[in-house]
């Protein structure tokens, strides 16, 4: 049975938001959805290609292609948070908005993979959670990296929510905050 989750405080207030609270709140949202009888995420679904193909362009040779906005992944739209002291208001707001979207959205698509060849000593067990409206991203992740055995916690987690959520701008710049990286 899933642990009870307090509905009134599942998402921390902006002032107290931190990387560790973000991850805790994410896990609480998953438990809350599960306790309400909802599917919080699709765990490495076998039908990713079928889901993704609905959004693809099919070429004459049978290959599939997807449009992608590479600028959203640029260093200019990325911030690195090394510890809680780096968390300015805009970063906290960004994390709260991502959690609000995850809470309101249908089941995320979860993909587990190794980044780096397994057994090489350089592999990193990664779990990616993708907004269900973008199955092509989950599919491409599943094809790009190596399958895992799923017997342990991931070394890193990636949350892919490619929506405009009223994203704040990076302080001191004219760049919209789109990617935030912090230690696991």
PDB file of C-alpha atoms in Angstrom:
ATOM      1  CA  UNK A   1       0.000   0.000   0.000  1.00  0.00           C
ATOM      2  CA  UNK A   2       1.293   3.465  -0.881  1.00  0.00           C
ATOM      3  CA  UNK A   3       2.185   5.791   1.979  1.00  0.00           C
ATOM      4  CA  UNK A   4      -0.358   8.564   2.599  1.00  0.00           C
ATOM      5  CA  UNK A   5       0.679  11.904   1.155  1.00  0.00           C
ATOM      6  CA  UNK A   6      -0.551  15.247   2.467  1.00  0.00           C
ATOM      7  CA  UNK A   7      -2.528  16.896  -0.322  1.00  0.00           C
ATOM      8  CA  UNK A   8      -2.243  20.392   1.153  1.00  0.00           C
ATOM      9  CA  UNK A   9       1.564  20.451   1.002  1.00  0.00           C
ATOM     10  CA  UNK A  10       2.706  18.108  -1.750  1.00  0.00           C
ATOM     11  CA  UNK A  11       4.517  20.981  -3.520  1.00  0.00           C
ATOM     12  CA  UNK A  12       6.806  23.069  -1.304  1.00  0.00           C
ATOM     13  CA  UNK A  13       6.343  26.826  -1.268  1.00  0.00           C
ATOM     14  CA  UNK A  14       8.721  28.795  -3.459  1.00  0.00           C
ATOM     15  CA  UNK A  15      10.823  30.198  -0.618  1.00  0.00           C
ATOM     16  CA  UNK A  16      11.761  26.754   0.721  1.00  0.00           C
ATOM     17  CA  UNK A  17      12.347  25.049  -2.671  1.00  0.00           C
ATOM     18  CA  UNK A  18      15.697  23.295  -3.100  1.00  0.00           C
ATOM     19  CA  UNK A  19      17.029  20.459  -5.278  1.00  0.00           C
ATOM     20  CA  UNK A  20      16.456  17.901  -2.498  1.00  0.00           C
ATOM     21  CA  UNK A  21      12.927  19.194  -1.816  1.00  0.00           C
ATOM     22  CA  UNK A  22      12.190  19.042  -5.553  1.00  0.00           C
ATOM     23  CA  UNK A  23      13.079  15.350  -5.660  1.00  0.00           C
ATOM     24  CA  UNK A  24      11.144  14.618  -2.457  1.00  0.00           C
ATOM     25  CA  UNK A  25       8.085  16.474  -3.807  1.00  0.00           C
ATOM     26  CA  UNK A  26       8.350  14.574  -7.098  1.00  0.00           C
ATOM     27  CA  UNK A  27       8.325  11.255  -5.236  1.00  0.00           C
ATOM     28  CA  UNK A  28       5.386  12.460  -3.096  1.00  0.00           C
ATOM     29  CA  UNK A  29       3.447  13.393  -6.250  1.00  0.00           C
ATOM     30  CA  UNK A  30       4.061   9.913  -7.654  1.00  0.00           C
ATOM     31  CA  UNK A  31       2.791   8.333  -4.404  1.00  0.00           C
ATOM     32  CA  UNK A  32      -0.200  10.699  -4.262  1.00  0.00           C
ATOM     33  CA  UNK A  33      -1.251   9.811  -7.797  1.00  0.00           C
ATOM     34  CA  UNK A  34      -0.823   6.111  -7.063  1.00  0.00           C
ATOM     35  CA  UNK A  35      -2.876   6.350  -3.845  1.00  0.00           C
ATOM     36  CA  UNK A  36      -5.642   8.086  -5.849  1.00  0.00           C
ATOM     37  CA  UNK A  37      -5.741   5.161  -8.278  1.00  0.00           C
ATOM     38  CA  UNK A  38      -3.900   7.045 -11.036  1.00  0.00           C
ATOM     39  CA  UNK A  39      -0.918   5.762 -12.992  1.00  0.00           C
ATOM     40  CA  UNK A  40       1.917   8.153 -12.100  1.00  0.00           C
ATOM     41  CA  UNK A  41       4.217   7.013 -14.908  1.00  0.00           C
ATOM     42  CA  UNK A  42       4.512   4.417 -17.641  1.00  0.00           C
ATOM     43  CA  UNK A  43       7.526   2.304 -16.702  1.00  0.00           C
ATOM     44  CA  UNK A  44       9.642   1.705 -19.821  1.00  0.00           C
ATOM     45  CA  UNK A  45       6.603   1.035 -22.037  1.00  0.00           C
ATOM     46  CA  UNK A  46       7.038  -1.450 -24.879  1.00  0.00           C
ATOM     47  CA  UNK A  47       4.941   0.647 -27.257  1.00  0.00           C
ATOM     48  CA  UNK A  48       7.163   3.750 -27.361  1.00  0.00           C
ATOM     49  CA  UNK A  49       7.796   3.462 -31.104  1.00  0.00           C
ATOM     50  CA  UNK A  50       4.063   3.292 -31.809  1.00  0.00           C
ATOM     51  CA  UNK A  51       3.397   6.289 -29.543  1.00  0.00           C
ATOM     52  CA  UNK A  52       6.248   8.288 -31.067  1.00  0.00           C
ATOM     53  CA  UNK A  53       5.334   7.431 -34.660  1.00  0.00           C
ATOM     54  CA  UNK A  54       2.041   9.303 -34.235  1.00  0.00           C
ATOM     55  CA  UNK A  55       4.091  12.522 -34.105  1.00  0.00           C
ATOM     56  CA  UNK A  56       6.631  11.616 -36.770  1.00  0.00           C
ATOM     57  CA  UNK A  57       7.117  12.394 -40.415  1.00  0.00           C
ATOM     58  CA  UNK A  58       7.389   9.118 -42.317  1.00  0.00           C
ATOM     59  CA  UNK A  59       9.802   9.343 -45.215  1.00  0.00           C
ATOM     60  CA  UNK A  60       9.635   7.380 -48.462  1.00  0.00           C
ATOM     61  CA  UNK A  61      12.335   4.978 -47.263  1.00  0.00           C
ATOM     62  CA  UNK A  62      10.287   4.184 -44.137  1.00  0.00           C
ATOM     63  CA  UNK A  63      12.378   6.186 -41.664  1.00  0.00           C
ATOM     64  CA  UNK A  64      10.779   8.415 -39.103  1.00  0.00           C
ATOM     65  CA  UNK A  65      11.765  11.972 -38.272  1.00  0.00           C
ATOM     66  CA  UNK A  66      10.729  14.424 -35.586  1.00  0.00           C
ATOM     67  CA  UNK A  67      11.025  18.185 -35.320  1.00  0.00           C
ATOM     68  CA  UNK A  68      13.135  19.377 -32.425  1.00  0.00           C
ATOM     69  CA  UNK A  69      14.020  22.771 -31.014  1.00  0.00           C
ATOM     70  CA  UNK A  70      17.732  22.422 -30.336  1.00  0.00           C
ATOM     71  CA  UNK A  71      18.003  25.975 -29.001  1.00  0.00           C
ATOM     72  CA  UNK A  72      16.147  24.972 -25.864  1.00  0.00           C
ATOM     73  CA  UNK A  73      19.132  22.786 -24.973  1.00  0.00           C
ATOM     74  CA  UNK A  74      21.719  25.512 -25.428  1.00  0.00           C
ATOM     75  CA  UNK A  75      24.171  26.486 -22.683  1.00  0.00           C
ATOM     76  CA  UNK A  76      22.658  29.982 -22.709  1.00  0.00           C
ATOM     77  CA  UNK A  77      19.353  28.600 -21.386  1.00  0.00           C
ATOM     78  CA  UNK A  78      21.009  26.377 -18.766  1.00  0.00           C
ATOM     79  CA  UNK A  79      21.941  27.016 -15.153  1.00  0.00           C
ATOM     80  CA  UNK A  80      24.057  24.830 -12.884  1.00  0.00           C
ATOM     81  CA  UNK A  81      23.124  24.708  -9.215  1.00  0.00           C
ATOM     82  CA  UNK A  82      25.924  23.282  -7.075  1.00  0.00           C
ATOM     83  CA  UNK A  83      24.219  23.657  -3.702  1.00  0.00           C
ATOM     84  CA  UNK A  84      21.235  25.262  -2.012  1.00  0.00           C
ATOM     85  CA  UNK A  85      23.018  28.612  -1.704  1.00  0.00           C
ATOM     86  CA  UNK A  86      22.818  28.933  -5.518  1.00  0.00           C
ATOM     87  CA  UNK A  87      19.009  28.775  -5.442  1.00  0.00           C
ATOM     88  CA  UNK A  88      17.755  32.249  -6.351  1.00  0.00           C
ATOM     89  CA  UNK A  89      14.036  33.027  -6.594  1.00  0.00           C
ATOM     90  CA  UNK A  90      13.846  32.374 -10.379  1.00  0.00           C
ATOM     91  CA  UNK A  91      15.315  28.865  -9.998  1.00  0.00           C
ATOM     92  CA  UNK A  92      12.901  28.033  -7.198  1.00  0.00           C
ATOM     93  CA  UNK A  93       9.956  29.304  -9.246  1.00  0.00           C
ATOM     94  CA  UNK A  94      11.060  27.171 -12.204  1.00  0.00           C
ATOM     95  CA  UNK A  95      11.143  24.010 -10.053  1.00  0.00           C
ATOM     96  CA  UNK A  96       7.737  24.754  -8.509  1.00  0.00           C
ATOM     97  CA  UNK A  97       6.216  25.210 -11.979  1.00  0.00           C
ATOM     98  CA  UNK A  98       7.687  21.916 -13.166  1.00  0.00           C
ATOM     99  CA  UNK A  99       6.198  20.138 -10.124  1.00  0.00           C
ATOM    100  CA  UNK A 100       2.806  21.780 -10.705  1.00  0.00           C
ATOM    101  CA  UNK A 101       2.854  20.562 -14.300  1.00  0.00           C
ATOM    102  CA  UNK A 102       3.823  17.030 -13.262  1.00  0.00           C
ATOM    103  CA  UNK A 103       1.025  17.001 -10.670  1.00  0.00           C
ATOM    104  CA  UNK A 104      -1.590  18.110 -13.223  1.00  0.00           C
ATOM    105  CA  UNK A 105      -0.321  16.028 -16.156  1.00  0.00           C
ATOM    106  CA  UNK A 106      -1.210  12.451 -17.049  1.00  0.00           C
ATOM    107  CA  UNK A 107       1.332   9.675 -16.532  1.00  0.00           C
ATOM    108  CA  UNK A 108       4.911  10.577 -17.346  1.00  0.00           C
ATOM    109  CA  UNK A 109       6.900   8.224 -19.556  1.00  0.00           C
ATOM    110  CA  UNK A 110       9.835   6.711 -17.636  1.00  0.00           C
ATOM    111  CA  UNK A 111      12.855   5.398 -19.533  1.00  0.00           C
ATOM    112  CA  UNK A 112      15.840   3.747 -17.798  1.00  0.00           C
ATOM    113  CA  UNK A 113      19.137   3.586 -19.674  1.00  0.00           C
ATOM    114  CA  UNK A 114      22.881   3.569 -19.229  1.00  0.00           C
ATOM    115  CA  UNK A 115      24.644   6.578 -20.657  1.00  0.00           C
ATOM    116  CA  UNK A 116      27.981   5.041 -21.565  1.00  0.00           C
ATOM    117  CA  UNK A 117      28.675   1.421 -22.417  1.00  0.00           C
ATOM    118  CA  UNK A 118      27.738  -0.985 -19.590  1.00  0.00           C
ATOM    119  CA  UNK A 119      30.786  -2.536 -17.955  1.00  0.00           C
ATOM    120  CA  UNK A 120      33.101   0.205 -19.203  1.00  0.00           C
ATOM    121  CA  UNK A 121      33.323   1.851 -15.791  1.00  0.00           C
ATOM    122  CA  UNK A 122      32.018   5.017 -17.427  1.00  0.00           C
ATOM    123  CA  UNK A 123      28.352   4.083 -17.549  1.00  0.00           C
ATOM    124  CA  UNK A 124      25.832   6.201 -15.684  1.00  0.00           C
ATOM    125  CA  UNK A 125      22.471   4.685 -14.793  1.00  0.00           C
ATOM    126  CA  UNK A 126      19.954   7.333 -15.846  1.00  0.00           C
ATOM    127  CA  UNK A 127      16.201   7.540 -15.413  1.00  0.00           C
ATOM    128  CA  UNK A 128      14.430   9.979 -17.710  1.00  0.00           C
ATOM    129  CA  UNK A 129      10.874  11.125 -17.013  1.00  0.00           C
ATOM    130  CA  UNK A 130       9.245  12.629 -20.103  1.00  0.00           C
ATOM    131  CA  UNK A 131       6.013  14.572 -20.432  1.00  0.00           C
ATOM    132  CA  UNK A 132       3.495  12.167 -22.056  1.00  0.00           C
ATOM    133  CA  UNK A 133       2.783  14.675 -24.826  1.00  0.00           C
ATOM    134  CA  UNK A 134       6.309  14.064 -26.139  1.00  0.00           C
ATOM    135  CA  UNK A 135       6.644  10.276 -26.625  1.00  0.00           C
ATOM    136  CA  UNK A 136       9.125  10.900 -29.427  1.00  0.00           C
ATOM    137  CA  UNK A 137      11.637  12.242 -26.907  1.00  0.00           C
ATOM    138  CA  UNK A 138      11.203   9.167 -24.693  1.00  0.00           C
ATOM    139  CA  UNK A 139      11.546   6.899 -27.730  1.00  0.00           C
ATOM    140  CA  UNK A 140      14.690   8.640 -28.957  1.00  0.00           C
ATOM    141  CA  UNK A 141      16.226   8.342 -25.477  1.00  0.00           C
ATOM    142  CA  UNK A 142      15.402   4.639 -25.443  1.00  0.00           C
ATOM    143  CA  UNK A 143      17.207   4.158 -28.751  1.00  0.00           C
ATOM    144  CA  UNK A 144      20.185   6.395 -28.071  1.00  0.00           C
ATOM    145  CA  UNK A 145      21.469   4.733 -24.893  1.00  0.00           C
ATOM    146  CA  UNK A 146      22.028   1.241 -23.501  1.00  0.00           C
ATOM    147  CA  UNK A 147      19.342  -0.873 -21.747  1.00  0.00           C
ATOM    148  CA  UNK A 148      19.678  -1.342 -17.972  1.00  0.00           C
ATOM    149  CA  UNK A 149      18.766  -4.135 -15.591  1.00  0.00           C
ATOM    150  CA  UNK A 150      16.752  -1.743 -13.315  1.00  0.00           C
ATOM    151  CA  UNK A 151      17.976  -3.230 -10.048  1.00  0.00           C
ATOM    152  CA  UNK A 152      19.135  -0.043  -8.315  1.00  0.00           C
ATOM    153  CA  UNK A 153      18.515   3.651  -7.878  1.00  0.00           C
ATOM    154  CA  UNK A 154      19.667   5.738 -10.838  1.00  0.00           C
ATOM    155  CA  UNK A 155      22.885   7.739 -10.727  1.00  0.00           C
ATOM    156  CA  UNK A 156      20.978  10.638 -12.235  1.00  0.00           C
ATOM    157  CA  UNK A 157      17.412  11.634 -13.073  1.00  0.00           C
ATOM    158  CA  UNK A 158      16.322  13.836 -15.948  1.00  0.00           C
ATOM    159  CA  UNK A 159      12.911  15.500 -16.126  1.00  0.00           C
ATOM    160  CA  UNK A 160      11.859  16.487 -19.638  1.00  0.00           C
ATOM    161  CA  UNK A 161       8.946  18.922 -19.623  1.00  0.00           C
ATOM    162  CA  UNK A 162       9.318  20.834 -22.902  1.00  0.00           C
ATOM    163  CA  UNK A 163       6.432  23.205 -22.296  1.00  0.00           C
ATOM    164  CA  UNK A 164       6.530  26.896 -21.719  1.00  0.00           C
ATOM    165  CA  UNK A 165       5.449  27.100 -18.089  1.00  0.00           C
ATOM    166  CA  UNK A 166       5.840  30.829 -17.720  1.00  0.00           C
ATOM    167  CA  UNK A 167       9.541  30.118 -17.328  1.00  0.00           C
ATOM    168  CA  UNK A 168      11.473  32.861 -15.572  1.00  0.00           C
ATOM    169  CA  UNK A 169      14.514  34.426 -17.181  1.00  0.00           C
ATOM    170  CA  UNK A 170      18.003  33.650 -15.933  1.00  0.00           C
ATOM    171  CA  UNK A 171      18.912  36.527 -13.600  1.00  0.00           C
ATOM    172  CA  UNK A 172      21.067  39.120 -15.333  1.00  0.00           C
ATOM    173  CA  UNK A 173      20.305  37.835 -18.847  1.00  0.00           C
ATOM    174  CA  UNK A 174      17.665  37.920 -21.559  1.00  0.00           C
ATOM    175  CA  UNK A 175      17.645  34.093 -21.737  1.00  0.00           C
ATOM    176  CA  UNK A 176      14.680  32.035 -20.639  1.00  0.00           C
ATOM    177  CA  UNK A 177      15.518  29.375 -18.038  1.00  0.00           C
ATOM    178  CA  UNK A 178      14.932  26.003 -19.726  1.00  0.00           C
ATOM    179  CA  UNK A 179      17.437  23.616 -18.167  1.00  0.00           C
ATOM    180  CA  UNK A 180      18.599  23.338 -14.583  1.00  0.00           C
ATOM    181  CA  UNK A 181      21.277  20.897 -13.517  1.00  0.00           C
ATOM    182  CA  UNK A 182      22.097  20.030  -9.928  1.00  0.00           C
ATOM    183  CA  UNK A 183      23.869  17.198  -8.082  1.00  0.00           C
ATOM    184  CA  UNK A 184      21.859  14.002  -7.602  1.00  0.00           C
TER     185      UNK A 184
END
